[in-house]
Coordinates of C-alpha atoms in Angstrom, one line a residue:
Chain Z
M1 CA 0.0 0.0 -0.1
I2 CA 0.9 3.6 -0.6
A3 CA 0.9 5.9 2.4
P4 CA -1.7 8.9 1.8
R5 CA 1.3 11.2 2.0
H6 CA 3.2 9.5 -0.9
G7 CA -0.2 9.1 -2.7
L8 CA -0.4 13.2 -2.7
M9 CA 3.2 13.4 -4.0
L10 CA 2.6 11.2 -6.7
I11 CA -0.4 12.9 -8.3
A12 CA 1.2 16.5 -7.5
P13 CA 2.9 17.1 -10.6
L14 CA -0.4 16.3 -12.7
A15 CA -2.4 18.3 -10.0
L16 CA -0.3 21.3 -10.5
V17 CA -0.5 21.5 -14.1
L18 CA -4.3 21.0 -14.0
A19 CA -5.0 23.7 -11.3
G20 CA -2.6 26.1 -13.3
F21 CA -3.9 25.6 -16.8
F22 CA -7.2 24.4 -16.3
L23 CA -8.9 25.1 -13.2
V24 CA -7.8 28.6 -12.6
P25 CA -8.5 29.5 -16.1
V26 CA -12.1 28.3 -15.8
L27 CA -12.5 30.0 -12.3
M28 CA -11.4 33.2 -14.1
M29 CA -14.3 32.5 -16.7
L30 CA -16.8 32.5 -13.9
P31 CA -17.0 36.3 -13.2
T32 CA -17.2 37.0 -16.9
S33 CA -20.1 34.9 -17.3
F34 CA -22.1 37.2 -15.0
A35 CA -20.7 40.3 -16.5
E36 CA -22.7 42.7 -19.0
Y37 CA -21.8 42.8 -22.5
V38 CA -21.8 46.0 -24.3
P39 CA -21.8 45.6 -28.4
G40 CA -18.8 47.2 -29.6
A41 CA -17.4 48.2 -26.1
G42 CA -16.9 44.8 -24.4
L43 CA -17.5 44.2 -20.9
A44 CA -19.3 46.7 -19.0
K45 CA -17.3 47.4 -15.6
G46 CA -18.8 47.0 -12.2
V47 CA -22.2 45.7 -13.7
W48 CA -23.2 42.2 -12.6
T49 CA -26.2 40.4 -14.1
L50 CA -27.9 37.1 -14.3
E51 CA -29.1 37.7 -17.7
N52 CA -26.5 35.5 -19.7
Y53 CA -27.9 32.2 -17.7
T54 CA -31.4 33.3 -17.9
R55 CA -31.4 33.6 -21.7
I56 CA -30.2 30.4 -22.1
V57 CA -33.1 28.9 -20.5
T58 CA -35.7 31.6 -22.2
D59 CA -34.4 32.1 -25.5
D60 CA -35.9 29.7 -28.2
Y61 CA -32.6 29.5 -30.1
Y62 CA -30.5 28.6 -27.3
R63 CA -33.1 26.3 -26.1
E64 CA -33.1 24.5 -29.5
V65 CA -29.1 24.4 -29.6
I66 CA -29.3 22.7 -26.1
W67 CA -31.8 20.1 -27.2
R68 CA -30.1 19.4 -30.2
T69 CA -26.7 19.0 -28.4
L70 CA -28.4 16.6 -25.8
G71 CA -30.2 14.8 -28.7
L72 CA -26.9 14.2 -30.7
G73 CA -25.0 13.1 -27.8
L74 CA -27.8 10.7 -27.0
F75 CA -28.1 9.2 -30.3
V76 CA -24.5 9.2 -31.1
T77 CA -23.6 7.2 -27.6
L78 CA -26.6 4.7 -28.5
A79 CA -25.4 4.3 -32.1
C80 CA -21.8 3.5 -30.9
L81 CA -23.2 1.2 -28.2
V82 CA -25.3 -0.8 -30.2
M83 CA -22.8 -1.0 -33.1
G84 CA -19.6 -1.3 -30.8
Y85 CA -21.1 -4.1 -28.5
P86 CA -21.3 -6.8 -31.1
L87 CA -17.8 -5.8 -32.5
A88 CA -16.2 -5.9 -28.7
Y89 CA -17.8 -9.2 -28.3
L90 CA -16.0 -10.5 -31.1
I91 CA -12.9 -8.9 -30.1
A92 CA -12.8 -10.1 -26.6
R93 CA -14.5 -13.7 -27.1
G94 CA -13.6 -14.5 -30.7
P95 CA -10.4 -16.3 -31.9
E96 CA -7.3 -15.2 -30.2
R97 CA -5.4 -14.7 -33.6
W98 CA -8.3 -12.3 -34.7
R99 CA -7.7 -10.1 -31.5
V100 CA -4.7 -7.9 -32.5
P101 CA -5.6 -7.2 -35.9
L102 CA -9.3 -6.0 -35.1
I103 CA -8.1 -3.9 -32.3
L104 CA -5.5 -2.4 -34.8
L105 CA -8.4 -1.9 -37.3
V106 CA -10.4 -0.2 -34.7
I107 CA -7.5 2.1 -33.6
F108 CA -6.6 3.0 -37.3
P109 CA -9.2 5.7 -37.9
M110 CA -7.8 7.4 -34.9
M111 CA -4.5 7.7 -36.6
L112 CA -5.7 9.9 -39.1
N113 CA -6.4 13.7 -38.4
L114 CA -9.8 14.6 -37.3
V115 CA -10.2 17.3 -40.2
V116 CA -9.1 14.7 -42.6
R117 CA -11.8 12.4 -41.4
S118 CA -14.5 15.0 -41.2
F119 CA -13.6 16.0 -44.8
G120 CA -14.1 12.6 -46.0
W121 CA -17.5 12.6 -44.6
I122 CA -18.2 15.7 -46.4
A123 CA -17.0 13.9 -49.7
L124 CA -19.3 11.0 -49.0
L125 CA -22.4 12.9 -47.6
A126 CA -22.6 16.1 -49.8
N127 CA -25.5 16.7 -52.1
R128 CA -23.1 15.6 -55.0
G129 CA -21.3 13.4 -52.8
L130 CA -20.4 9.7 -53.1
V131 CA -23.7 8.4 -51.4
N132 CA -26.1 10.4 -53.0
N133 CA -24.3 9.9 -56.4
L134 CA -24.4 6.1 -55.9
L135 CA -27.9 6.1 -54.9
I136 CA -29.0 8.3 -57.9
D137 CA -27.0 5.9 -60.3
L138 CA -28.6 3.4 -58.9
G139 CA -32.2 4.7 -59.5
L140 CA -32.9 4.3 -55.7
I141 CA -33.7 7.8 -55.4
S142 CA -34.3 10.9 -57.7
A143 CA -33.2 13.9 -55.9
P144 CA -30.2 14.0 -53.4
L145 CA -31.1 13.1 -49.7
K146 CA -30.2 16.0 -47.4
L147 CA -27.4 14.2 -45.3
M148 CA -25.3 17.1 -44.4
F149 CA -25.9 20.3 -42.3
N150 CA -28.5 18.5 -40.4
L151 CA -28.8 16.1 -37.2
T152 CA -28.2 13.1 -39.9
G153 CA -25.0 14.1 -40.9
L154 CA -23.5 15.1 -37.6
M155 CA -24.7 11.6 -36.0
I156 CA -23.0 9.7 -38.8
G157 CA -19.6 11.7 -38.7
L158 CA -19.6 11.7 -34.8
T159 CA -20.5 8.1 -34.5
H160 CA -17.6 7.0 -37.1
I161 CA -15.2 9.2 -34.9
Y162 CA -16.3 8.1 -31.4
L163 CA -17.0 4.4 -32.2
P164 CA -13.1 3.6 -31.3
F165 CA -13.5 4.9 -27.9
M166 CA -16.7 2.8 -27.1
V167 CA -15.3 -0.2 -28.5
L168 CA -12.1 -0.2 -26.6
M169 CA -13.9 0.3 -23.5
L170 CA -16.2 -2.5 -24.1
V171 CA -13.4 -4.8 -24.9
A172 CA -11.7 -4.4 -21.8
A173 CA -15.1 -4.9 -19.6
I174 CA -16.4 -7.9 -21.8
R175 CA -13.2 -9.6 -21.2
N176 CA -13.2 -9.1 -17.4
V177 CA -16.7 -10.9 -17.3
P178 CA -15.7 -14.4 -15.9
R179 CA -16.3 -17.1 -18.2
D180 CA -17.2 -19.7 -15.1
V181 CA -19.9 -17.3 -14.4
E182 CA -21.2 -17.6 -17.6
S183 CA -20.8 -21.5 -17.9
A184 CA -22.6 -21.4 -14.1
A185 CA -25.6 -19.8 -16.0
A186 CA -25.5 -22.3 -18.7
T187 CA -25.6 -25.3 -16.7
L188 CA -28.2 -23.9 -14.4
G189 CA -30.5 -24.1 -17.8
S190 CA -29.8 -20.4 -19.3
S191 CA -29.9 -20.6 -23.0
R192 CA -27.0 -18.6 -25.0
L193 CA -29.2 -15.7 -25.5
H194 CA -30.2 -15.6 -21.3
V195 CA -27.0 -16.1 -20.6
F196 CA -25.9 -12.9 -22.4
T197 CA -28.7 -10.7 -21.1
S198 CA -28.8 -12.2 -17.6
V199 CA -24.9 -12.4 -17.2
T200 CA -22.6 -10.9 -19.7
L201 CA -24.5 -7.6 -20.3
P202 CA -24.9 -6.7 -16.4
L203 CA -21.5 -7.7 -15.7
S204 CA -20.0 -5.6 -18.6
A205 CA -22.0 -2.4 -17.3
P206 CA -19.0 -0.8 -15.9
G207 CA -17.5 -0.7 -19.4
I208 CA -21.1 0.5 -21.1
L209 CA -21.1 3.0 -18.6
A210 CA -17.6 4.3 -19.0
G211 CA -17.8 4.2 -22.8
S212 CA -20.9 5.8 -22.9
I213 CA -20.0 8.7 -20.7
L214 CA -16.8 9.1 -22.5
V215 CA -18.6 9.1 -26.1
F216 CA -21.5 11.4 -24.7
V217 CA -18.9 14.1 -23.4
L218 CA -17.0 14.0 -26.4
T219 CA -19.9 14.2 -28.5
I220 CA -21.5 17.2 -26.7
S221 CA -18.2 18.9 -26.7
A222 CA -17.2 18.3 -30.2
L223 CA -16.2 21.3 -32.3
V224 CA -14.2 20.6 -35.5
T225 CA -16.6 17.7 -36.9
P226 CA -20.0 19.7 -36.2
R227 CA -18.4 22.7 -38.0
M228 CA -17.5 20.9 -40.8
L229 CA -20.6 18.8 -41.2
G230 CA -23.0 21.0 -39.9
G231 CA -21.6 24.3 -41.5
P232 CA -22.1 27.9 -40.1
T233 CA -25.9 27.8 -39.1
Y234 CA -26.7 24.5 -38.1
K235 CA -24.8 24.9 -34.6
V236 CA -24.4 22.7 -31.3
M237 CA -23.3 24.0 -28.0
A238 CA -19.6 24.0 -28.8
T239 CA -20.0 25.7 -32.1
L240 CA -22.4 28.2 -30.7
I241 CA -19.8 28.8 -27.8
Y242 CA -16.9 29.2 -30.2
D243 CA -19.1 31.7 -32.4
E244 CA -20.0 33.6 -29.4
F245 CA -16.3 33.9 -28.2
M246 CA -14.5 34.4 -31.8
Q247 CA -17.1 35.8 -33.9
L248 CA -19.5 37.9 -31.7
L249 CA -16.8 38.5 -29.1
D250 CA -19.6 38.1 -26.6
W251 CA -17.5 36.7 -23.8
P252 CA -20.1 36.8 -21.0
S253 CA -22.7 34.8 -22.9
G254 CA -19.9 32.1 -24.2
S255 CA -18.8 32.0 -20.6
A256 CA -22.3 31.1 -19.3
L257 CA -23.0 28.6 -22.2
S258 CA -20.0 26.9 -21.4
F259 CA -20.9 26.7 -17.8
A260 CA -24.3 25.4 -19.0
L261 CA -22.9 22.8 -21.2
T262 CA -20.4 21.5 -18.0
F263 CA -23.2 21.2 -15.8
M264 CA -25.2 19.7 -18.4
A265 CA -22.6 17.1 -19.0
I266 CA -22.1 16.5 -15.2
G267 CA -25.6 16.3 -14.8
V268 CA -26.1 13.4 -17.6
I269 CA -23.4 11.3 -16.2
W270 CA -24.5 11.2 -12.5
L271 CA -27.8 10.2 -13.6
S272 CA -26.7 7.6 -16.2
S273 CA -24.3 6.1 -13.6
R274 CA -27.0 5.9 -11.1
L275 CA -29.2 4.3 -13.1
T276 CA -26.9 1.7 -14.6
K277 CA -25.7 0.9 -11.1
R278 CA -29.2 0.0 -10.0
W279 CA -29.6 -2.1 -13.1
A280 CA -26.4 -4.3 -12.4
G281 CA -26.8 -4.4 -9.0
M282 CA -23.6 -2.4 -8.5
A283 CA -25.0 0.2 -5.9
Chain Y
M1 CA -28.8 -48.8 -14.2
S2 CA -25.8 -46.2 -13.8
A3 CA -26.6 -42.6 -13.0
L4 CA -23.7 -41.5 -15.3
T5 CA -22.0 -43.5 -17.8
F6 CA -19.1 -42.5 -19.9
E7 CA -18.6 -44.8 -23.3
R8 CA -15.0 -44.3 -24.7
L9 CA -15.0 -40.9 -24.1
G10 CA -12.2 -38.8 -25.5
K11 CA -10.9 -35.2 -26.4
S12 CA -8.2 -34.1 -28.4
Y13 CA -7.2 -30.5 -29.5
G14 CA -5.5 -31.0 -32.9
D15 CA -2.9 -33.4 -32.3
A16 CA -2.7 -33.2 -28.6
T17 CA -5.0 -36.0 -26.9
V18 CA -6.2 -34.7 -23.6
V19 CA -8.4 -37.5 -22.7
Q20 CA -7.9 -41.0 -24.0
D21 CA -10.9 -43.0 -24.2
V22 CA -12.4 -43.3 -20.8
S23 CA -15.1 -45.6 -19.9
L24 CA -16.8 -45.9 -16.7
A25 CA -20.2 -46.3 -14.8
I26 CA -21.1 -44.1 -12.0
K27 CA -23.9 -45.9 -9.5
E28 CA -27.0 -44.1 -8.6
G29 CA -26.0 -42.1 -5.3
E30 CA -22.5 -43.1 -5.8
F31 CA -19.8 -40.4 -4.8
V32 CA -17.0 -40.5 -7.3
S33 CA -13.9 -38.4 -7.7
L34 CA -11.5 -38.1 -10.3
L35 CA -7.9 -37.7 -9.1
G36 CA -4.9 -36.6 -10.8
P37 CA -2.2 -33.9 -11.2
S38 CA -2.8 -31.0 -13.5
G39 CA -3.3 -31.6 -16.9
C40 CA -4.1 -35.1 -16.5
G41 CA -7.7 -34.5 -18.2
K42 CA -9.7 -34.6 -15.3
T43 CA -11.2 -31.2 -15.5
T44 CA -11.8 -31.9 -19.4
I45 CA -13.9 -34.9 -18.3
L46 CA -15.9 -32.8 -16.1
R47 CA -16.6 -30.0 -18.4
M48 CA -17.5 -32.5 -21.0
V49 CA -20.1 -34.1 -18.6
A50 CA -21.5 -30.5 -18.0
G51 CA -21.7 -29.6 -21.6
L52 CA -18.9 -27.1 -21.8
V53 CA -16.4 -29.0 -23.8
T54 CA -17.6 -31.1 -26.9
P55 CA -16.0 -34.5 -26.7
S56 CA -14.0 -35.7 -29.9
R57 CA -15.1 -39.4 -29.4
G58 CA -17.3 -41.3 -27.4
R59 CA -20.8 -40.9 -25.6
I60 CA -21.9 -39.6 -22.1
L61 CA -25.2 -41.0 -20.9
I62 CA -27.1 -39.8 -17.7
G63 CA -29.1 -42.4 -16.7
S64 CA -30.2 -44.0 -20.1
D65 CA -30.4 -40.7 -22.1
D66 CA -27.6 -39.9 -24.4
V67 CA -26.6 -36.2 -23.5
T68 CA -23.5 -36.1 -25.5
A69 CA -24.8 -33.7 -27.9
L70 CA -27.1 -31.6 -25.2
P71 CA -25.9 -28.2 -24.8
P72 CA -25.4 -27.5 -20.8
N73 CA -28.4 -25.9 -20.3
K74 CA -30.6 -29.1 -21.3
R75 CA -28.6 -31.4 -19.2
G76 CA -29.9 -30.6 -15.8
L77 CA -26.7 -30.8 -14.0
G78 CA -25.5 -28.9 -10.8
L79 CA -21.7 -27.6 -11.3
V80 CA -19.9 -26.1 -8.7
F81 CA -16.6 -24.3 -9.7
Q82 CA -13.4 -23.7 -8.2
S83 CA -13.8 -19.9 -8.5
Y84 CA -17.4 -20.0 -7.0
A85 CA -18.4 -18.3 -10.2
L86 CA -21.4 -16.6 -8.2
F87 CA -23.5 -13.8 -9.9
P88 CA -22.0 -11.0 -8.4
H89 CA -24.6 -8.7 -9.5
L90 CA -27.5 -10.8 -7.7
T91 CA -28.3 -11.3 -4.1
V92 CA -27.4 -14.7 -2.4
Y93 CA -31.3 -15.5 -2.9
E94 CA -31.6 -14.6 -6.3
N95 CA -28.2 -16.9 -7.1
V96 CA -29.8 -19.6 -5.6
A97 CA -33.2 -18.8 -7.4
F98 CA -31.4 -18.5 -10.8
G99 CA -31.8 -22.0 -11.8
L100 CA -35.1 -22.7 -10.3
R101 CA -36.5 -19.7 -12.4
R102 CA -35.1 -21.3 -15.3
R103 CA -37.1 -24.3 -14.8
K104 CA -40.3 -22.2 -14.3
V105 CA -40.5 -22.6 -10.4
A106 CA -42.3 -19.4 -9.2
G107 CA -44.0 -18.0 -6.1
A108 CA -44.3 -19.7 -3.0
E109 CA -42.8 -23.1 -4.3
L110 CA -39.8 -20.9 -5.3
E111 CA -39.3 -19.3 -2.0
K112 CA -39.6 -22.6 -0.3
R113 CA -37.1 -24.4 -2.5
V114 CA -34.7 -21.4 -2.2
K115 CA -34.8 -21.2 1.6
E116 CA -34.6 -25.1 1.7
A117 CA -31.1 -25.0 -0.5
L118 CA -29.9 -22.2 1.7
A119 CA -30.8 -23.9 5.1
M120 CA -28.9 -27.0 3.9
V121 CA -25.8 -25.1 3.6
R122 CA -26.3 -23.2 6.8
L123 CA -26.6 -20.0 5.1
G124 CA -30.6 -19.1 6.0
A125 CA -30.0 -15.8 7.5
F126 CA -27.7 -14.6 4.2
G127 CA -30.4 -14.3 1.6
E128 CA -30.2 -10.4 1.1
R129 CA -26.2 -10.4 1.1
Y130 CA -24.4 -10.0 -2.1
P131 CA -21.6 -12.6 -2.8
R132 CA -18.9 -9.9 -2.1
Q133 CA -20.3 -9.4 1.6
L134 CA -19.6 -13.3 2.1
S135 CA -16.4 -14.9 2.9
G136 CA -14.8 -17.5 0.8
G137 CA -16.3 -20.6 2.4
Q138 CA -19.7 -18.8 2.6
Q139 CA -19.5 -18.2 -1.0
Q140 CA -18.7 -21.7 -2.1
R141 CA -21.6 -22.9 0.3
V142 CA -24.0 -20.5 -1.6
A143 CA -22.5 -22.1 -5.1
I144 CA -23.3 -25.4 -3.6
A145 CA -26.9 -24.5 -2.6
R146 CA -27.3 -22.7 -6.3
A147 CA -26.4 -26.0 -7.6
L148 CA -28.5 -28.3 -5.3
A149 CA -31.6 -26.0 -5.5
P150 CA -33.0 -27.3 -8.9
H151 CA -32.5 -30.9 -7.9
P152 CA -30.0 -32.0 -10.5
R153 CA -29.7 -35.5 -11.6
V154 CA -25.8 -35.4 -11.2
L155 CA -23.7 -33.0 -9.0
L156 CA -20.3 -31.8 -10.5
F157 CA -17.7 -30.4 -8.4
D158 CA -14.5 -28.7 -10.1
E159 CA -11.8 -28.6 -7.4
P160 CA -14.3 -26.7 -5.2
L161 CA -12.1 -26.6 -2.2
S162 CA -8.9 -25.6 -3.5
N163 CA -9.6 -21.8 -2.9
L164 CA -10.1 -22.5 0.9
D165 CA -7.5 -22.4 3.8
A166 CA -6.7 -25.7 5.1
Q167 CA -9.0 -25.9 8.0
L168 CA -11.9 -24.9 6.5
R169 CA -11.1 -27.2 3.7
D170 CA -11.5 -29.9 6.1
E171 CA -14.7 -28.7 7.6
M172 CA -16.1 -28.5 4.1
Q173 CA -15.1 -32.0 3.2
I174 CA -17.2 -33.6 6.3
E175 CA -20.2 -31.1 5.3
L176 CA -20.0 -31.8 1.7
K177 CA -19.9 -35.4 2.4
R178 CA -22.8 -35.5 4.5
L179 CA -24.9 -33.3 2.6
Q180 CA -24.1 -35.7 -0.6
R181 CA -25.0 -38.8 1.9
G182 CA -28.2 -37.1 3.0
L183 CA -29.7 -36.0 -0.4
G184 CA -28.3 -39.4 -2.1
I185 CA -27.4 -37.4 -5.1
T186 CA -24.8 -38.9 -7.6
T187 CA -21.7 -36.9 -7.4
L188 CA -18.9 -36.4 -9.8
F189 CA -15.8 -34.7 -7.8
V190 CA -12.6 -33.4 -9.4
T191 CA -9.5 -32.6 -7.5
H192 CA -5.8 -33.0 -7.4
D193 CA -5.9 -33.7 -3.6
Q194 CA -5.5 -37.1 -2.6
G195 CA -6.5 -36.8 0.9
E196 CA -9.9 -35.2 -0.5
A197 CA -10.4 -38.0 -2.9
L198 CA -9.7 -40.9 -0.7
S199 CA -11.8 -39.6 2.1
M200 CA -14.9 -38.5 0.5
S201 CA -15.2 -41.0 -2.1
D202 CA -17.0 -44.1 -2.8
R203 CA -14.7 -45.0 -5.9
V204 CA -11.9 -42.7 -6.8
G205 CA -10.7 -42.9 -10.8
V206 CA -6.8 -42.0 -10.9
M207 CA -6.0 -40.3 -14.1
A208 CA -2.4 -39.2 -15.6
K209 CA -1.9 -38.0 -19.3
G210 CA -5.5 -38.1 -20.2
V211 CA -5.5 -42.0 -19.3
M212 CA -7.6 -43.6 -16.4
Q213 CA -5.1 -45.5 -14.5
Q214 CA -7.5 -47.1 -11.9
F215 CA -11.2 -46.7 -11.1
A216 CA -11.6 -48.7 -7.7
T217 CA -12.5 -48.0 -3.9
P218 CA -10.0 -45.7 -2.0
E219 CA -8.7 -48.9 -0.1
D220 CA -7.8 -50.5 -3.4
I221 CA -6.4 -47.4 -4.8
Y222 CA -4.2 -47.1 -1.6
H223 CA -3.5 -50.7 -0.7
R224 CA -3.5 -52.3 -4.4
P225 CA -2.4 -49.7 -6.7
A226 CA -2.9 -50.8 -10.3
T227 CA -0.2 -49.2 -12.0
G228 CA 3.4 -47.6 -11.1
F229 CA 2.0 -44.2 -11.2
V230 CA -0.9 -44.8 -8.8
A231 CA 1.5 -46.2 -6.4
S232 CA 3.8 -43.3 -6.8
F233 CA 1.0 -40.6 -6.9
I234 CA -1.0 -42.0 -3.9
G235 CA 0.5 -41.6 -0.1
K236 CA 3.6 -40.3 0.7
P237 CA 5.9 -41.9 -1.7
N238 CA 9.9 -42.5 -1.3
R239 CA 11.3 -42.9 -4.8
L240 CA 14.6 -44.6 -5.2
T241 CA 16.0 -46.0 -8.5
G242 CA 17.4 -49.7 -8.4
S243 CA 16.6 -52.8 -10.4
V244 CA 15.1 -56.4 -10.0
A245 CA 17.6 -58.6 -8.3
L246 CA 15.3 -61.7 -8.2
R247 CA 11.8 -62.9 -9.2
N248 CA 10.4 -65.2 -7.0
G249 CA 6.4 -66.1 -7.9
A250 CA 4.7 -63.2 -8.0
G251 CA 7.3 -60.9 -6.0
G252 CA 11.0 -61.1 -5.4
T253 CA 13.8 -58.9 -4.2
L254 CA 14.6 -55.8 -5.7
S255 CA 18.3 -54.1 -5.5
L256 CA 18.6 -50.5 -4.2
G257 CA 22.1 -49.9 -5.1
G258 CA 24.9 -49.7 -2.4
G259 CA 24.6 -53.4 -1.9
L260 CA 21.1 -53.0 -0.3
K261 CA 18.1 -55.5 -1.0
L262 CA 14.6 -55.3 -0.2
P263 CA 11.8 -57.7 -0.7
A264 CA 8.6 -57.0 -2.6
S265 CA 5.5 -58.9 -2.8
L266 CA 4.5 -57.7 -6.5
I267 CA 7.1 -57.2 -9.5
D268 CA 6.0 -56.9 -13.0
Q269 CA 9.5 -56.6 -14.5
P270 CA 11.7 -59.1 -15.4
E271 CA 15.0 -60.0 -13.3
G272 CA 17.7 -57.5 -14.1
A273 CA 15.5 -54.8 -15.5
K274 CA 16.0 -51.2 -14.0
V275 CA 13.1 -49.9 -12.0
D276 CA 12.0 -47.0 -10.0
I277 CA 11.1 -48.3 -6.6
V278 CA 8.5 -46.3 -4.4
I279 CA 8.4 -47.0 -1.0
R280 CA 5.6 -45.3 1.1
Q281 CA 6.8 -43.3 3.9
E282 CA 4.0 -44.5 6.3
A283 CA 4.9 -48.2 5.5
I284 CA 8.2 -48.1 7.0
R285 CA 8.7 -49.1 10.7
L286 CA 11.5 -47.3 12.4
H287 CA 13.3 -49.2 15.4
R288 CA 16.1 -48.1 17.8
D289 CA 18.2 -51.2 17.5
G290 CA 19.1 -52.7 14.6
T291 CA 18.6 -56.3 15.5
E292 CA 15.3 -57.3 13.8
T293 CA 15.7 -59.8 10.9
G294 CA 15.1 -58.7 7.5
A295 CA 15.3 -55.2 8.6
L296 CA 17.7 -52.5 7.0
A297 CA 20.3 -50.7 9.1
G298 CA 21.0 -46.9 8.6
T299 CA 21.3 -43.5 10.7
I300 CA 19.2 -40.6 11.1
A301 CA 20.3 -37.8 8.9
L302 CA 17.5 -35.1 9.7
R303 CA 14.1 -35.1 12.0
S304 CA 11.6 -32.7 11.3
F305 CA 8.4 -32.4 13.6
S306 CA 5.2 -31.8 12.0
G307 CA 2.6 -32.0 15.0
A308 CA 1.0 -35.5 14.9
R309 CA 4.0 -37.1 13.1
V310 CA 7.7 -37.0 13.2
Q311 CA 9.5 -37.5 9.8
Y312 CA 13.0 -38.8 9.7
V313 CA 15.2 -39.0 6.8
V314 CA 17.4 -42.1 7.1
K315 CA 20.5 -42.8 5.5
L316 CA 20.9 -46.4 4.2
A317 CA 24.2 -46.0 2.4
E318 CA 25.9 -43.6 -0.1
Q319 CA 23.2 -41.9 -2.3
V320 CA 20.3 -44.0 -0.6
E321 CA 18.0 -42.0 1.7
L322 CA 14.8 -42.7 2.8
V323 CA 12.0 -40.7 4.5
A324 CA 10.1 -42.6 7.3
E325 CA 7.3 -41.3 9.5
A326 CA 6.8 -42.0 13.4
P327 CA 4.3 -41.0 15.8
S328 CA 5.3 -37.7 17.5
S329 CA 5.0 -39.5 20.8
G330 CA 6.4 -42.5 21.9
P331 CA 9.6 -44.4 21.8
D332 CA 10.5 -43.5 18.3
S333 CA 9.8 -39.9 18.4
E334 CA 13.0 -38.3 19.4
L335 CA 15.6 -39.9 17.7
A336 CA 18.8 -37.9 17.7
I337 CA 20.4 -37.1 14.2
G338 CA 23.5 -39.8 13.9
S339 CA 21.7 -42.6 15.9
S340 CA 21.6 -45.8 14.2
V341 CA 18.1 -47.4 13.4
A342 CA 16.7 -50.7 12.0
L343 CA 13.8 -50.2 9.0
A344 CA 11.5 -52.9 8.6
I345 CA 9.7 -52.2 5.5
D346 CA 6.3 -54.2 4.4
P347 CA 7.2 -56.2 1.2
A348 CA 3.4 -55.4 0.1
S349 CA 4.1 -51.5 0.3
V350 CA 7.0 -51.7 -1.8
F351 CA 6.2 -51.3 -5.6
A352 CA 8.5 -51.6 -8.6
M353 CA 7.7 -49.4 -11.6
S354 CA 9.1 -49.1 -15.0
A355 CA 11.4 -46.1 -15.2
E356 CA 9.0 -44.2 -17.6
G357 CA 6.1 -44.8 -15.5
T358 CA 6.9 -42.3 -13.1
A359 CA 4.7 -39.6 -12.1
A360 CA 5.6 -36.2 -13.5

């Protein structure tokens, strides 16, 4: 065992870096979020207001962006889970010699630059992109489908980009499910399907939870892909915050939105871990 | 009719044969152990019975039903694992109820049978706990209750006591045996611990390298080992190298080296053959004075006290040493190092085996 005093020393370098370059700047943003923005002049001195926060809840446009962001996070997380679980199961339980090649294939997209991957999706999903051209040539559709600058495009792009995170988390979790426990269920009369639903799935819940939280948080805070696949008008929280800061120079509003996004993320994580723990009997 | 029958049951992985064609029949209510060193194929047999491993050859019958091709969930067996393999996300009650629910037992009947099973392993008050809140011994008892609750046709144990400490293991042995007797349930028990196998079983199958060496009562296994392997695996054997000096009927005289001769009542090898000689420590009588006829003379080289018994390393000649046991109280309990003793060895407890037949 490591004594608490030594433990503190071990995390001290990381804690200092995080405190100096993350926590302090974030806290410095806090007063800004209560400041008043004067167009053309910047922050009004000595005036404090809750307006930046109340606007997030009352303004229809902001509300729409928030719901869109949350919905996107949820959809992408579910899509990654549904597509990732079978693959993770194959990697964890399939033939030994497939494991390394499959994991390399899963990791491979992460070696490509994010911008390049997003451009790839533009080439595929645009009105005159590969997918639409193919479908039109096959005679399946007459006019191109709208696959970009909307929720569909963002979902496809982000699911592709964050799927590896989910798969890697799930592989670790499924490999941790003891085979004996599954065998025990089988000898007690469980069919293969019932073994999966009653043992494997609940016992891999920690991985499902960790992967889902990771993908959800990455999705709702993603900036580059939503900007490229959503264009300048179809905004999510991250692109909205970016524009408030960099285009409109409305720092107070941008700061307030940033805090709102942070608390939404924390709230969703808290809720989902409670639900998962209750479901998997970990609580 | 036998409760469990193997007909030329075998398993190979590629070229490697893990289980050579094993045939045996276990009677209704019988407690049978498969005993052998790790890698002898005993666990593979158990897993084939449970349906977790597909046999390469042969058939498995439960009663008169051929279950060889049935999946595990259709076999109606209870399996207790070395690792307990409890469902960590379910309470003790739900663990025990699991198999019953799969058999569509519900309502008051379910509750009655879960309570019954938990009472059998003296864990009636632990239903609401989770497995992680129990000790190793308690977890193993839950695993036994879980296997028993659906009233399986055959109960299978895969080294169930190996993860418990020695004292608990002894208690569990007795508890298990009592439970099995009381229920009259046919039991196949896999272990590498000969004490466990000999004390609990009606019959023991000793296995080595995938081959069933001997399938007999514990008494026969101990006193009348069928092969050199069994002789050297059971008991606490001394192993010496030597040769057959003289054949005389079924037995004869073995030469130990250093000019020492030793009578043995059963020798398979021809005169002059090089053999490994196995002498059980507990079959050697130790006497203070070397006057007895037919006794070997030696000097005490080392004494080690282990509670109820004392072990002596006795030097008979250059390069020839034997370990002998004596009760730790009595005339032979405090022989000093260097004192001379006489060893009387029962010829029936001396086994000659071909050099390659040795236990690994």
